[in-house]
Amino acid sequence: MNILISMIDIYLFMPELFIIFSFFILLIYGVSISTNKNYGYPVLLKSIGYLTIIVFLFTLFFLIKSSDFSSVYFSNFFFSNQSLKWIKITLLIISIFYIFLIISNIYLEKLNIFEFFLLFLLTILAIFLIISTFDLISIYISLEILNLTFYVLATIKRTSEFSTEAGLKYFILGVFSTGILLFGISLIYGYTGITNFTDLNIFIQNLIENKNVIEFPIQLLLGLVLISVAFFFKLSAAPFHMWSPDVYEGTITSVIALFTIFTKVIIFYLFINLFNFAFYDLFSIWQKLVIFCAFFSLFLGTFIAFIQTKFKRFLAYSSINHMGFIIIAVSSANCNGFYSLFFYIIIYILINLGIFSSFFSLRSVTSYKVNKQARYINEFIILSKTQPMVAFSILIIFFSIAGIPPLAGFFAKLIVFLTCLENSSYSLVIFSILISCLAAFYYIRIIKIIYFDNFEVWPIYLPIDKLKANVLSFSVLSLTLFCLNPNLIINIIYIIVIM
Amino acid sequence: MYWIFNHNFLIWVNNIPLLGCLLMIFIPRDNLNLIRFISYTISIVTFLITIFLWILFDESYHYFQFVTSLKIFNISSVKYVLGVDGISLFFLILTSLLILISILLSWNSIKQLELTKEFFILFLIIESLLLNAFSIIDLLLFYIFFESVLIPMFAIIGIFGSRTRKIRASYQFFLYTLVGSLFILVAILLIYFETGTTNISILYNVDFSERRQLVLWLAFFASFAVKVPIIPVHIWLPEAHAEAPTIGSIILAGILLKLGGYGFLRFSLPLFPYASLYYAPVIYILSILAIIYASLTTLRQIDLKKIVAYSSIAHIGYVILGIFSFNMEGIEGSILLILGHGFVSSALFLCVGILYDRYHTRILKYYSGLVIFMPIFSTLLFFFILANLGFPGTSNFIGEFLILVGLSQSSALLTIFSAFGIILSASYCLWFYNRIVFGNLKEKYFNFLQDISKKEFIALLPLIILTLWIGLYPNIFLKPIHITAVRLISHII
């Protein structure tokens, strides 16, 4: 009996359903009121922002109250289990922080489009769908929802040519990569006739056991490579990273925070699902691909970041560098690797929250009610005297990125190295250690610019506002106080991952 | 009184400075006197408690004493366990004494007065990190504390340094140490992966295979060699010393260099005995190079601080020779020389700092004939110059003598070379002293001249007393080290 949609599907899909419904309600609310002549065409940005926070809180409530059992639903298109539930909860909390971060910034950027938050709601919906996919087709569908919202979000500042150009680049390259993804999926489907992960797993196992093949069929391999190419593109890992510096530089900073914080966790989870579950037995093939990307990302990310002068491009290359580290963790197909990956991503998200909240606060005042976001690294100058607390927070965040003990970033790198050593890939470890030494230099250079450089004209910045300060302090405190009891967070993440 | 005999008090020793930092955060910035007073009392309290450690130390027990542990800093099986044995006892006392003296000295000499509070907070953080590093019985946490000292030192050299080259110096300091330290991280992870623990008292009983020992020893060596410093990675030391403020130099010379020596004694020798024996000839060559080359380079320097910095490198060359001579006299001599060098080099940096405070220049050319107007200072400087030489009656002599005795048992040729080094150290020390103190007074460079003040004299006094004490009756210092050194050697053999 094939029932199309049964009760269990609705039950497991409840959080996403709630998001869809609330999206529609908020959309109707936004459109009907903001174009209403009687109310004076109000700017609904902040109200919709706060309403999305309430939506997220309700979804959290739904998630926490749902029971823990693992199953597949929607006729084996999606799956859900306990660890997925906690990952969704983590993502919701991070998105609440993200809204805190950008809500006043969007006002200051004069971006009075309330659909921003609605698109963000759709992003979260797409994220939930992506991390619970269990089928090759639903990968494509959910990834496309995400991609579409990201393309629109990238060009949301319609008055800026710079932003439009960056968004267009992202759109064209993203569509291209989705095409490659579809081609890979269709190759695999064409050869095997199945798209479900479990079925693929069983198929490949049988292929190896029964036929005792020495060479794998070329369609499978090609499909694998093309799918991973599409994933690496989304992650901005080398050598598919060309879009990220330009897009990062052009798009407005609020959206860049979205790109940095959210894409990594979902694409990696998807990667792990696909490659560790469906293609597990082809491990010897995809491990080489992954290690090659890791080497290349580490190498490129470090060396090009040396000569950057604009902060957002610098951030893009440093995130390529971090992707290199995380890809090292992916290359080991065991539970420890997955755990170190997740841990690194959590710390990376914390660091990024901190970076963006401190970077957003650098709006230089040029005249009354005209303020401009700082763009160049050199505009960080003399921050130690104008805004000492923000400067100190930046110090802690950058030392943490560079991997200096006793801050949290060091522990993240430590655990990644440990998993790498367990797989006896010694040259990878030594290479990544040398690279992180080099990387430490340009992070410390920013600290040097903040604290040690002198300039005749002091740039004056607006003081940081309360919500952003909350996010910044949360980030900095968690990075510093992490060393006091690392066991706490490590055990929590380990339990989540094992489930 | 019973709380002293309660075994917890090592935690207090290490973390009282941190409590002081917490206290100081809440004091407003302008209340300079209160800040200085609090940091001063905290350092005195820490020093007194470390003296307690010495008094209560049991000299006949060769394992770790005062072992305590806390439930913080726990990462899977890495636990925060503290313990003191013969080797680390004197490092702890040295650290707290030097920090006490530096805080006493920095009463008025910080240039940016509005950053006084940050300065003292950084200082106390460094003290707490160092005390933790010297007393912790866990490899990974030792590494964490060892490296965490970089951040405050970077800040101190960079912000409170005295010349514009300070940024480059602090960069060099930071990056040299960082690169070296990442290799030791891999080695620690390998050890953890192979044995499942990073607790030193367990690891002392583990035998690594010989090939693995060779690789791990090299990784450890990479990190300690930069810290010590061993030629050829010694370049950061003169730069960092020349740019750092006086107090930063005292901490750098007095304690941070000892971290490298401590690392060799605590980790490289006991954990990898075969590899230490294997690589000993390399160490011998590098140390003798250090002694001779550094001494010769000193003769060409024009910056007072760089002279003392290079003489530091030369003395540490002796220390490393002593450690790797693998007998009792060598190890005891090296620990004594570490202590002595800590006192004497810090005192020399103090004296140079006194000169710099008054005349704001460190170039040798401008100083001459100081004895005419600064007789007390000249006497004290003479005493410390003699101590630096290795004059009998001072701590350095005992240390060097024991090291030479130990070395002669390993190889007679090396002893000849290192004894030659003593002559060279005499040459640069005496020439340095001669040029500054005697001769004609160069009036045209100075507007006023003032002898040493009471505060500086009191700061120098403990160093004088300790140097003489170790020099004349070293047995008190040697006894605690004795039994631990015995265990170390017997393990190697």
PDB file of C-alpha atoms in Angstrom, chain A residues 192-438:
ATOM      1  CA  THR A 192      21.478   2.250 -10.888  1.00  0.00           C
ATOM      2  CA  GLY A 193      17.837   3.213 -11.205  1.00  0.00           C
ATOM      3  CA  ILE A 194      17.563   4.133  -7.538  1.00  0.00           C
ATOM      4  CA  THR A 195      17.715   7.431  -5.753  1.00  0.00           C
ATOM      5  CA  ASN A 196      17.169   6.527  -2.149  1.00  0.00           C
ATOM      6  CA  PHE A 197      20.187   6.502   0.137  1.00  0.00           C
ATOM      7  CA  THR A 198      19.553   3.154   1.787  1.00  0.00           C
ATOM      8  CA  ASP A 199      18.908   1.500  -1.515  1.00  0.00           C
ATOM      9  CA  LEU A 200      22.050   3.022  -2.961  1.00  0.00           C
ATOM     10  CA  ASN A 201      24.027   1.757  -0.014  1.00  0.00           C
ATOM     11  CA  ILE A 202      22.729  -1.775  -0.448  1.00  0.00           C
ATOM     12  CA  PHE A 203      23.294  -1.612  -4.183  1.00  0.00           C
ATOM     13  CA  ILE A 204      26.914  -0.560  -3.908  1.00  0.00           C
ATOM     14  CA  GLN A 205      27.596  -3.126  -1.205  1.00  0.00           C
ATOM     15  CA  ASN A 206      26.255  -5.837  -3.434  1.00  0.00           C
ATOM     16  CA  LEU A 207      28.240  -4.491  -6.326  1.00  0.00           C
ATOM     17  CA  ILE A 208      31.438  -4.893  -4.399  1.00  0.00           C
ATOM     18  CA  GLU A 209      30.655  -8.197  -2.735  1.00  0.00           C
ATOM     19  CA  ASN A 210      29.086 -10.142  -5.519  1.00  0.00           C
ATOM     20  CA  LYS A 211      30.844  -8.976  -8.584  1.00  0.00           C
ATOM     21  CA  ASN A 212      34.202  -8.368  -6.889  1.00  0.00           C
ATOM     22  CA  VAL A 213      34.891  -5.405  -9.107  1.00  0.00           C
ATOM     23  CA  ILE A 214      38.340  -3.881  -9.237  1.00  0.00           C
ATOM     24  CA  GLU A 215      37.293  -0.872 -11.208  1.00  0.00           C
ATOM     25  CA  PHE A 216      34.110   0.825 -10.277  1.00  0.00           C
ATOM     26  CA  PRO A 217      31.640   1.674 -12.998  1.00  0.00           C
ATOM     27  CA  ILE A 218      32.483   4.992 -14.512  1.00  0.00           C
ATOM     28  CA  GLN A 219      28.983   6.426 -14.231  1.00  0.00           C
ATOM     29  CA  LEU A 220      28.947   6.000 -10.485  1.00  0.00           C
ATOM     30  CA  LEU A 221      32.328   7.615 -10.083  1.00  0.00           C
ATOM     31  CA  LEU A 222      31.531  10.476 -12.401  1.00  0.00           C
ATOM     32  CA  GLY A 223      28.214  11.055 -10.671  1.00  0.00           C
ATOM     33  CA  LEU A 224      29.974  11.059  -7.330  1.00  0.00           C
ATOM     34  CA  VAL A 225      32.576  13.541  -8.471  1.00  0.00           C
ATOM     35  CA  LEU A 226      30.017  15.866 -10.018  1.00  0.00           C
ATOM     36  CA  ILE A 227      27.817  15.866  -6.933  1.00  0.00           C
ATOM     37  CA  SER A 228      30.762  16.630  -4.710  1.00  0.00           C
ATOM     38  CA  VAL A 229      31.822  19.391  -7.110  1.00  0.00           C
ATOM     39  CA  ALA A 230      28.447  21.025  -6.605  1.00  0.00           C
ATOM     40  CA  PHE A 231      28.794  20.719  -2.844  1.00  0.00           C
ATOM     41  CA  PHE A 232      32.277  22.130  -2.809  1.00  0.00           C
ATOM     42  CA  PHE A 233      31.089  25.029  -4.875  1.00  0.00           C
ATOM     43  CA  LYS A 234      28.444  25.854  -2.311  1.00  0.00           C
ATOM     44  CA  LEU A 235      30.986  25.593   0.473  1.00  0.00           C
ATOM     45  CA  SER A 236      33.497  27.783  -1.317  1.00  0.00           C
ATOM     46  CA  ALA A 237      36.217  25.186  -1.066  1.00  0.00           C
ATOM     47  CA  ALA A 238      39.035  25.341  -3.541  1.00  0.00           C
ATOM     48  CA  PRO A 239      39.261  24.850  -6.459  1.00  0.00           C
ATOM     49  CA  PHE A 240      35.637  25.868  -6.752  1.00  0.00           C
ATOM     50  CA  HIS A 241      35.956  28.970  -4.691  1.00  0.00           C
ATOM     51  CA  MET A 242      36.241  31.698  -7.293  1.00  0.00           C
ATOM     52  CA  TRP A 243      32.832  33.150  -6.667  1.00  0.00           C
ATOM     53  CA  SER A 244      33.159  33.731  -2.966  1.00  0.00           C
ATOM     54  CA  PRO A 245      35.519  36.740  -2.733  1.00  0.00           C
ATOM     55  CA  ASP A 246      33.591  38.750  -5.301  1.00  0.00           C
ATOM     56  CA  VAL A 247      30.203  37.821  -3.934  1.00  0.00           C
ATOM     57  CA  TYR A 248      31.328  38.417  -0.360  1.00  0.00           C
ATOM     58  CA  GLU A 249      32.656  41.806  -1.261  1.00  0.00           C
ATOM     59  CA  GLY A 250      29.619  42.984  -3.166  1.00  0.00           C
ATOM     60  CA  THR A 251      26.709  41.738  -1.148  1.00  0.00           C
ATOM     61  CA  ILE A 252      25.646  43.655   1.888  1.00  0.00           C
ATOM     62  CA  THR A 253      27.196  42.505   5.122  1.00  0.00           C
ATOM     63  CA  SER A 254      23.987  41.248   6.701  1.00  0.00           C
ATOM     64  CA  VAL A 255      23.508  38.754   3.922  1.00  0.00           C
ATOM     65  CA  ILE A 256      27.138  37.747   4.065  1.00  0.00           C
ATOM     66  CA  ALA A 257      26.638  36.810   7.692  1.00  0.00           C
ATOM     67  CA  LEU A 258      23.832  34.560   6.506  1.00  0.00           C
ATOM     68  CA  PHE A 259      26.025  32.951   3.881  1.00  0.00           C
ATOM     69  CA  THR A 260      28.898  32.318   6.218  1.00  0.00           C
ATOM     70  CA  ILE A 261      27.005  31.070   9.190  1.00  0.00           C
ATOM     71  CA  PHE A 262      24.346  28.891   7.657  1.00  0.00           C
ATOM     72  CA  THR A 263      25.636  27.237   4.511  1.00  0.00           C
ATOM     73  CA  LYS A 264      28.496  25.446   6.170  1.00  0.00           C
ATOM     74  CA  VAL A 265      26.567  23.431   8.683  1.00  0.00           C
ATOM     75  CA  ILE A 266      23.934  22.244   6.271  1.00  0.00           C
ATOM     76  CA  ILE A 267      26.166  21.384   3.363  1.00  0.00           C
ATOM     77  CA  PHE A 268      28.486  19.469   5.625  1.00  0.00           C
ATOM     78  CA  TYR A 269      25.643  17.573   7.187  1.00  0.00           C
ATOM     79  CA  LEU A 270      24.360  16.768   3.741  1.00  0.00           C
ATOM     80  CA  PHE A 271      27.814  15.729   2.649  1.00  0.00           C
ATOM     81  CA  ILE A 272      28.174  13.415   5.595  1.00  0.00           C
ATOM     82  CA  ASN A 273      24.727  11.932   5.028  1.00  0.00           C
ATOM     83  CA  LEU A 274      25.331  11.307   1.393  1.00  0.00           C
ATOM     84  CA  PHE A 275      28.881  10.120   1.446  1.00  0.00           C
ATOM     85  CA  ASN A 276      28.944   8.227   4.677  1.00  0.00           C
ATOM     86  CA  PHE A 277      25.628   6.596   4.224  1.00  0.00           C
ATOM     87  CA  ALA A 278      24.963   6.118   0.586  1.00  0.00           C
ATOM     88  CA  PHE A 279      28.436   5.955  -0.853  1.00  0.00           C
ATOM     89  CA  TYR A 280      30.219   4.507   2.127  1.00  0.00           C
ATOM     90  CA  ASP A 281      31.791   1.671   0.246  1.00  0.00           C
ATOM     91  CA  LEU A 282      33.262   3.946  -2.357  1.00  0.00           C
ATOM     92  CA  PHE A 283      35.276   5.478   0.444  1.00  0.00           C
ATOM     93  CA  SER A 284      38.654   4.967  -1.153  1.00  0.00           C
ATOM     94  CA  ILE A 285      37.527   7.015  -4.132  1.00  0.00           C
ATOM     95  CA  TRP A 286      36.005  10.012  -2.520  1.00  0.00           C
ATOM     96  CA  GLN A 287      38.567  10.284   0.218  1.00  0.00           C
ATOM     97  CA  LYS A 288      41.201  11.207  -2.326  1.00  0.00           C
ATOM     98  CA  LEU A 289      38.975  13.862  -3.813  1.00  0.00           C
ATOM     99  CA  VAL A 290      38.248  15.296  -0.406  1.00  0.00           C
ATOM    100  CA  ILE A 291      41.897  15.380   0.647  1.00  0.00           C
ATOM    101  CA  PHE A 292      42.848  17.091  -2.589  1.00  0.00           C
ATOM    102  CA  CYS A 293      40.260  19.784  -1.956  1.00  0.00           C
ATOM    103  CA  ALA A 294      41.478  20.152   1.611  1.00  0.00           C
ATOM    104  CA  PHE A 295      45.079  20.672   0.593  1.00  0.00           C
ATOM    105  CA  PHE A 296      44.142  23.130  -2.074  1.00  0.00           C
ATOM    106  CA  SER A 297      41.768  25.106   0.133  1.00  0.00           C
ATOM    107  CA  LEU A 298      44.305  25.414   2.912  1.00  0.00           C
ATOM    108  CA  PHE A 299      46.978  26.480   0.515  1.00  0.00           C
ATOM    109  CA  LEU A 300      44.962  29.017  -1.445  1.00  0.00           C
ATOM    110  CA  GLY A 301      43.071  30.405   1.487  1.00  0.00           C
ATOM    111  CA  THR A 302      46.265  31.235   3.316  1.00  0.00           C
ATOM    112  CA  PHE A 303      48.370  32.650   0.574  1.00  0.00           C
ATOM    113  CA  ILE A 304      45.844  34.892  -1.098  1.00  0.00           C
ATOM    114  CA  ALA A 305      44.640  36.277   2.205  1.00  0.00           C
ATOM    115  CA  PHE A 306      48.032  37.854   2.788  1.00  0.00           C
ATOM    116  CA  ILE A 307      47.565  40.547   0.201  1.00  0.00           C
ATOM    117  CA  GLN A 308      43.975  41.504   0.833  1.00  0.00           C
ATOM    118  CA  THR A 309      43.168  45.026   1.818  1.00  0.00           C
ATOM    119  CA  LYS A 310      39.404  44.848   2.000  1.00  0.00           C
ATOM    120  CA  PHE A 311      37.915  43.194   4.982  1.00  0.00           C
ATOM    121  CA  LYS A 312      35.145  41.260   3.322  1.00  0.00           C
ATOM    122  CA  ARG A 313      37.416  39.657   0.757  1.00  0.00           C
ATOM    123  CA  PHE A 314      39.777  38.833   3.580  1.00  0.00           C
ATOM    124  CA  LEU A 315      36.899  37.183   5.375  1.00  0.00           C
ATOM    125  CA  ALA A 316      36.080  35.149   2.265  1.00  0.00           C
ATOM    126  CA  TYR A 317      39.616  33.807   2.004  1.00  0.00           C
ATOM    127  CA  SER A 318      39.832  33.081   5.657  1.00  0.00           C
ATOM    128  CA  SER A 319      36.619  31.092   5.415  1.00  0.00           C
ATOM    129  CA  ILE A 320      38.151  29.135   2.523  1.00  0.00           C
ATOM    130  CA  ASN A 321      41.003  28.373   4.894  1.00  0.00           C
ATOM    131  CA  HIS A 322      38.627  27.122   7.539  1.00  0.00           C
ATOM    132  CA  MET A 323      36.797  25.010   5.019  1.00  0.00           C
ATOM    133  CA  GLY A 324      40.114  23.325   4.352  1.00  0.00           C
ATOM    134  CA  PHE A 325      40.320  22.345   7.995  1.00  0.00           C
ATOM    135  CA  ILE A 326      36.805  21.060   8.100  1.00  0.00           C
ATOM    136  CA  ILE A 327      37.251  19.072   4.913  1.00  0.00           C
ATOM    137  CA  ILE A 328      40.189  17.335   6.572  1.00  0.00           C
ATOM    138  CA  ALA A 329      37.772  16.231   9.255  1.00  0.00           C
ATOM    139  CA  VAL A 330      35.330  14.967   6.636  1.00  0.00           C
ATOM    140  CA  SER A 331      37.956  12.816   4.991  1.00  0.00           C
ATOM    141  CA  SER A 332      37.816  10.302   7.784  1.00  0.00           C
ATOM    142  CA  ALA A 333      34.643   8.350   7.477  1.00  0.00           C
ATOM    143  CA  ASN A 334      34.225   7.467  11.110  1.00  0.00           C
ATOM    144  CA  CYS A 335      32.202   8.828  13.959  1.00  0.00           C
ATOM    145  CA  ASN A 336      35.144  10.735  15.378  1.00  0.00           C
ATOM    146  CA  GLY A 337      35.585  12.617  12.154  1.00  0.00           C
ATOM    147  CA  PHE A 338      31.988  13.655  12.087  1.00  0.00           C
ATOM    148  CA  TYR A 339      32.198  14.738  15.697  1.00  0.00           C
ATOM    149  CA  SER A 340      35.274  16.871  15.170  1.00  0.00           C
ATOM    150  CA  LEU A 341      33.638  18.430  12.131  1.00  0.00           C
ATOM    151  CA  PHE A 342      30.530  19.394  14.016  1.00  0.00           C
ATOM    152  CA  PHE A 343      32.546  20.749  16.894  1.00  0.00           C
ATOM    153  CA  TYR A 344      34.682  22.867  14.611  1.00  0.00           C
ATOM    154  CA  ILE A 345      31.602  24.208  12.867  1.00  0.00           C
ATOM    155  CA  ILE A 346      29.989  25.216  16.149  1.00  0.00           C
ATOM    156  CA  ILE A 347      33.083  27.094  17.221  1.00  0.00           C
ATOM    157  CA  TYR A 348      33.372  28.585  13.753  1.00  0.00           C
ATOM    158  CA  ILE A 349      29.798  29.839  13.950  1.00  0.00           C
ATOM    159  CA  LEU A 350      30.498  31.410  17.329  1.00  0.00           C
ATOM    160  CA  ILE A 351      33.569  33.110  15.951  1.00  0.00           C
ATOM    161  CA  ASN A 352      31.647  34.367  12.951  1.00  0.00           C
ATOM    162  CA  LEU A 353      28.876  35.754  15.101  1.00  0.00           C
ATOM    163  CA  GLY A 354      31.530  37.620  16.973  1.00  0.00           C
ATOM    164  CA  ILE A 355      33.283  38.884  13.868  1.00  0.00           C
ATOM    165  CA  PHE A 356      30.125  40.112  12.276  1.00  0.00           C
ATOM    166  CA  SER A 357      28.798  41.798  15.359  1.00  0.00           C
ATOM    167  CA  SER A 358      32.044  43.658  15.812  1.00  0.00           C
ATOM    168  CA  PHE A 359      32.421  44.436  12.153  1.00  0.00           C
ATOM    169  CA  PHE A 360      28.884  45.721  11.855  1.00  0.00           C
ATOM    170  CA  SER A 361      29.503  48.159  14.599  1.00  0.00           C
ATOM    171  CA  LEU A 362      32.089  49.983  12.522  1.00  0.00           C
ATOM    172  CA  ARG A 363      29.870  52.472  10.838  1.00  0.00           C
ATOM    173  CA  SER A 364      31.739  55.662  10.343  1.00  0.00           C
ATOM    174  CA  VAL A 365      29.777  58.834  10.758  1.00  0.00           C
ATOM    175  CA  THR A 366      30.323  61.191   7.876  1.00  0.00           C
ATOM    176  CA  SER A 367      27.516  63.593   8.488  1.00  0.00           C
ATOM    177  CA  TYR A 368      24.191  63.707  10.252  1.00  0.00           C
ATOM    178  CA  LYS A 369      22.343  60.432   9.715  1.00  0.00           C
ATOM    179  CA  VAL A 370      24.739  59.425   6.959  1.00  0.00           C
ATOM    180  CA  ASN A 371      26.877  56.500   7.973  1.00  0.00           C
ATOM    181  CA  LYS A 372      28.959  54.162   5.939  1.00  0.00           C
ATOM    182  CA  GLN A 373      30.088  50.657   6.674  1.00  0.00           C
ATOM    183  CA  ALA A 374      33.828  50.279   7.029  1.00  0.00           C
ATOM    184  CA  ARG A 375      35.233  48.459   4.060  1.00  0.00           C
ATOM    185  CA  TYR A 376      39.002  48.357   4.265  1.00  0.00           C
ATOM    186  CA  ILE A 377      41.112  46.568   6.811  1.00  0.00           C
ATOM    187  CA  ASN A 378      42.974  49.777   7.473  1.00  0.00           C
ATOM    188  CA  GLU A 379      39.795  51.319   8.760  1.00  0.00           C
ATOM    189  CA  PHE A 380      40.204  49.206  11.849  1.00  0.00           C
ATOM    190  CA  ILE A 381      42.860  51.611  12.986  1.00  0.00           C
ATOM    191  CA  ILE A 382      43.016  53.052  16.472  1.00  0.00           C
ATOM    192  CA  LEU A 383      39.981  51.076  17.478  1.00  0.00           C
ATOM    193  CA  SER A 384      41.730  50.473  20.763  1.00  0.00           C
ATOM    194  CA  LYS A 385      41.344  54.097  21.673  1.00  0.00           C
ATOM    195  CA  THR A 386      37.960  54.922  20.204  1.00  0.00           C
ATOM    196  CA  GLN A 387      36.137  51.761  21.232  1.00  0.00           C
ATOM    197  CA  PRO A 388      38.321  49.815  23.653  1.00  0.00           C
ATOM    198  CA  MET A 389      35.819  47.119  24.541  1.00  0.00           C
ATOM    199  CA  VAL A 390      35.050  46.278  20.928  1.00  0.00           C
ATOM    200  CA  ALA A 391      38.768  46.236  20.225  1.00  0.00           C
ATOM    201  CA  PHE A 392      39.345  43.796  23.047  1.00  0.00           C
ATOM    202  CA  SER A 393      36.552  41.567  21.767  1.00  0.00           C
ATOM    203  CA  ILE A 394      38.103  41.595  18.307  1.00  0.00           C
ATOM    204  CA  LEU A 395      41.407  40.646  19.907  1.00  0.00           C
ATOM    205  CA  ILE A 396      39.892  37.606  21.554  1.00  0.00           C
ATOM    206  CA  ILE A 397      37.984  36.585  18.440  1.00  0.00           C
ATOM    207  CA  PHE A 398      40.982  36.842  16.162  1.00  0.00           C
ATOM    208  CA  PHE A 399      43.282  35.045  18.531  1.00  0.00           C
ATOM    209  CA  SER A 400      40.652  32.346  18.680  1.00  0.00           C
ATOM    210  CA  ILE A 401      40.475  32.061  14.902  1.00  0.00           C
ATOM    211  CA  ALA A 402      44.229  31.814  14.693  1.00  0.00           C
ATOM    212  CA  GLY A 403      44.099  28.847  17.013  1.00  0.00           C
ATOM    213  CA  ILE A 404      45.983  30.153  20.018  1.00  0.00           C
ATOM    214  CA  PRO A 405      45.386  28.387  23.284  1.00  0.00           C
ATOM    215  CA  PRO A 406      43.562  28.707  25.620  1.00  0.00           C
ATOM    216  CA  LEU A 407      40.770  30.071  23.461  1.00  0.00           C
ATOM    217  CA  ALA A 408      38.138  27.870  21.910  1.00  0.00           C
ATOM    218  CA  GLY A 409      39.439  27.907  18.345  1.00  0.00           C
ATOM    219  CA  PHE A 410      42.535  26.063  19.499  1.00  0.00           C
ATOM    220  CA  PHE A 411      40.451  23.193  20.857  1.00  0.00           C
ATOM    221  CA  ALA A 412      38.564  22.937  17.607  1.00  0.00           C
ATOM    222  CA  LYS A 413      41.804  22.608  15.647  1.00  0.00           C
ATOM    223  CA  LEU A 414      43.133  20.200  18.263  1.00  0.00           C
ATOM    224  CA  ILE A 415      40.284  17.782  17.815  1.00  0.00           C
ATOM    225  CA  VAL A 416      40.487  17.953  14.033  1.00  0.00           C
ATOM    226  CA  PHE A 417      44.201  17.133  14.234  1.00  0.00           C
ATOM    227  CA  LEU A 418      43.470  14.265  16.566  1.00  0.00           C
ATOM    228  CA  THR A 419      41.038  12.658  14.160  1.00  0.00           C
ATOM    229  CA  CYS A 420      43.476  13.202  11.350  1.00  0.00           C
ATOM    230  CA  LEU A 421      46.248  11.482  13.304  1.00  0.00           C
ATOM    231  CA  GLU A 422      44.001   8.560  14.041  1.00  0.00           C
ATOM    232  CA  ASN A 423      43.739   7.989  10.330  1.00  0.00           C
ATOM    233  CA  SER A 424      47.528   8.113  10.076  1.00  0.00           C
ATOM    234  CA  SER A 425      47.489  10.866   7.501  1.00  0.00           C
ATOM    235  CA  TYR A 426      50.599  12.423   8.952  1.00  0.00           C
ATOM    236  CA  SER A 427      51.543  14.586   6.010  1.00  0.00           C
ATOM    237  CA  LEU A 428      48.115  16.191   6.054  1.00  0.00           C
ATOM    238  CA  VAL A 429      48.538  17.082   9.696  1.00  0.00           C
ATOM    239  CA  ILE A 430      51.987  18.560   9.238  1.00  0.00           C
ATOM    240  CA  PHE A 431      50.863  20.533   6.229  1.00  0.00           C
ATOM    241  CA  SER A 432      47.825  21.937   7.994  1.00  0.00           C
ATOM    242  CA  ILE A 433      49.924  22.843  11.023  1.00  0.00           C
ATOM    243  CA  LEU A 434      52.347  24.815   8.908  1.00  0.00           C
ATOM    244  CA  ILE A 435      49.452  26.490   7.139  1.00  0.00           C
ATOM    245  CA  SER A 436      47.821  27.507  10.381  1.00  0.00           C
ATOM    246  CA  CYS A 437      51.103  29.104  11.432  1.00  0.00           C
ATOM    247  CA  LEU A 438      51.071  31.190   8.303  1.00  0.00           C
TER     248      LEU A 438
END
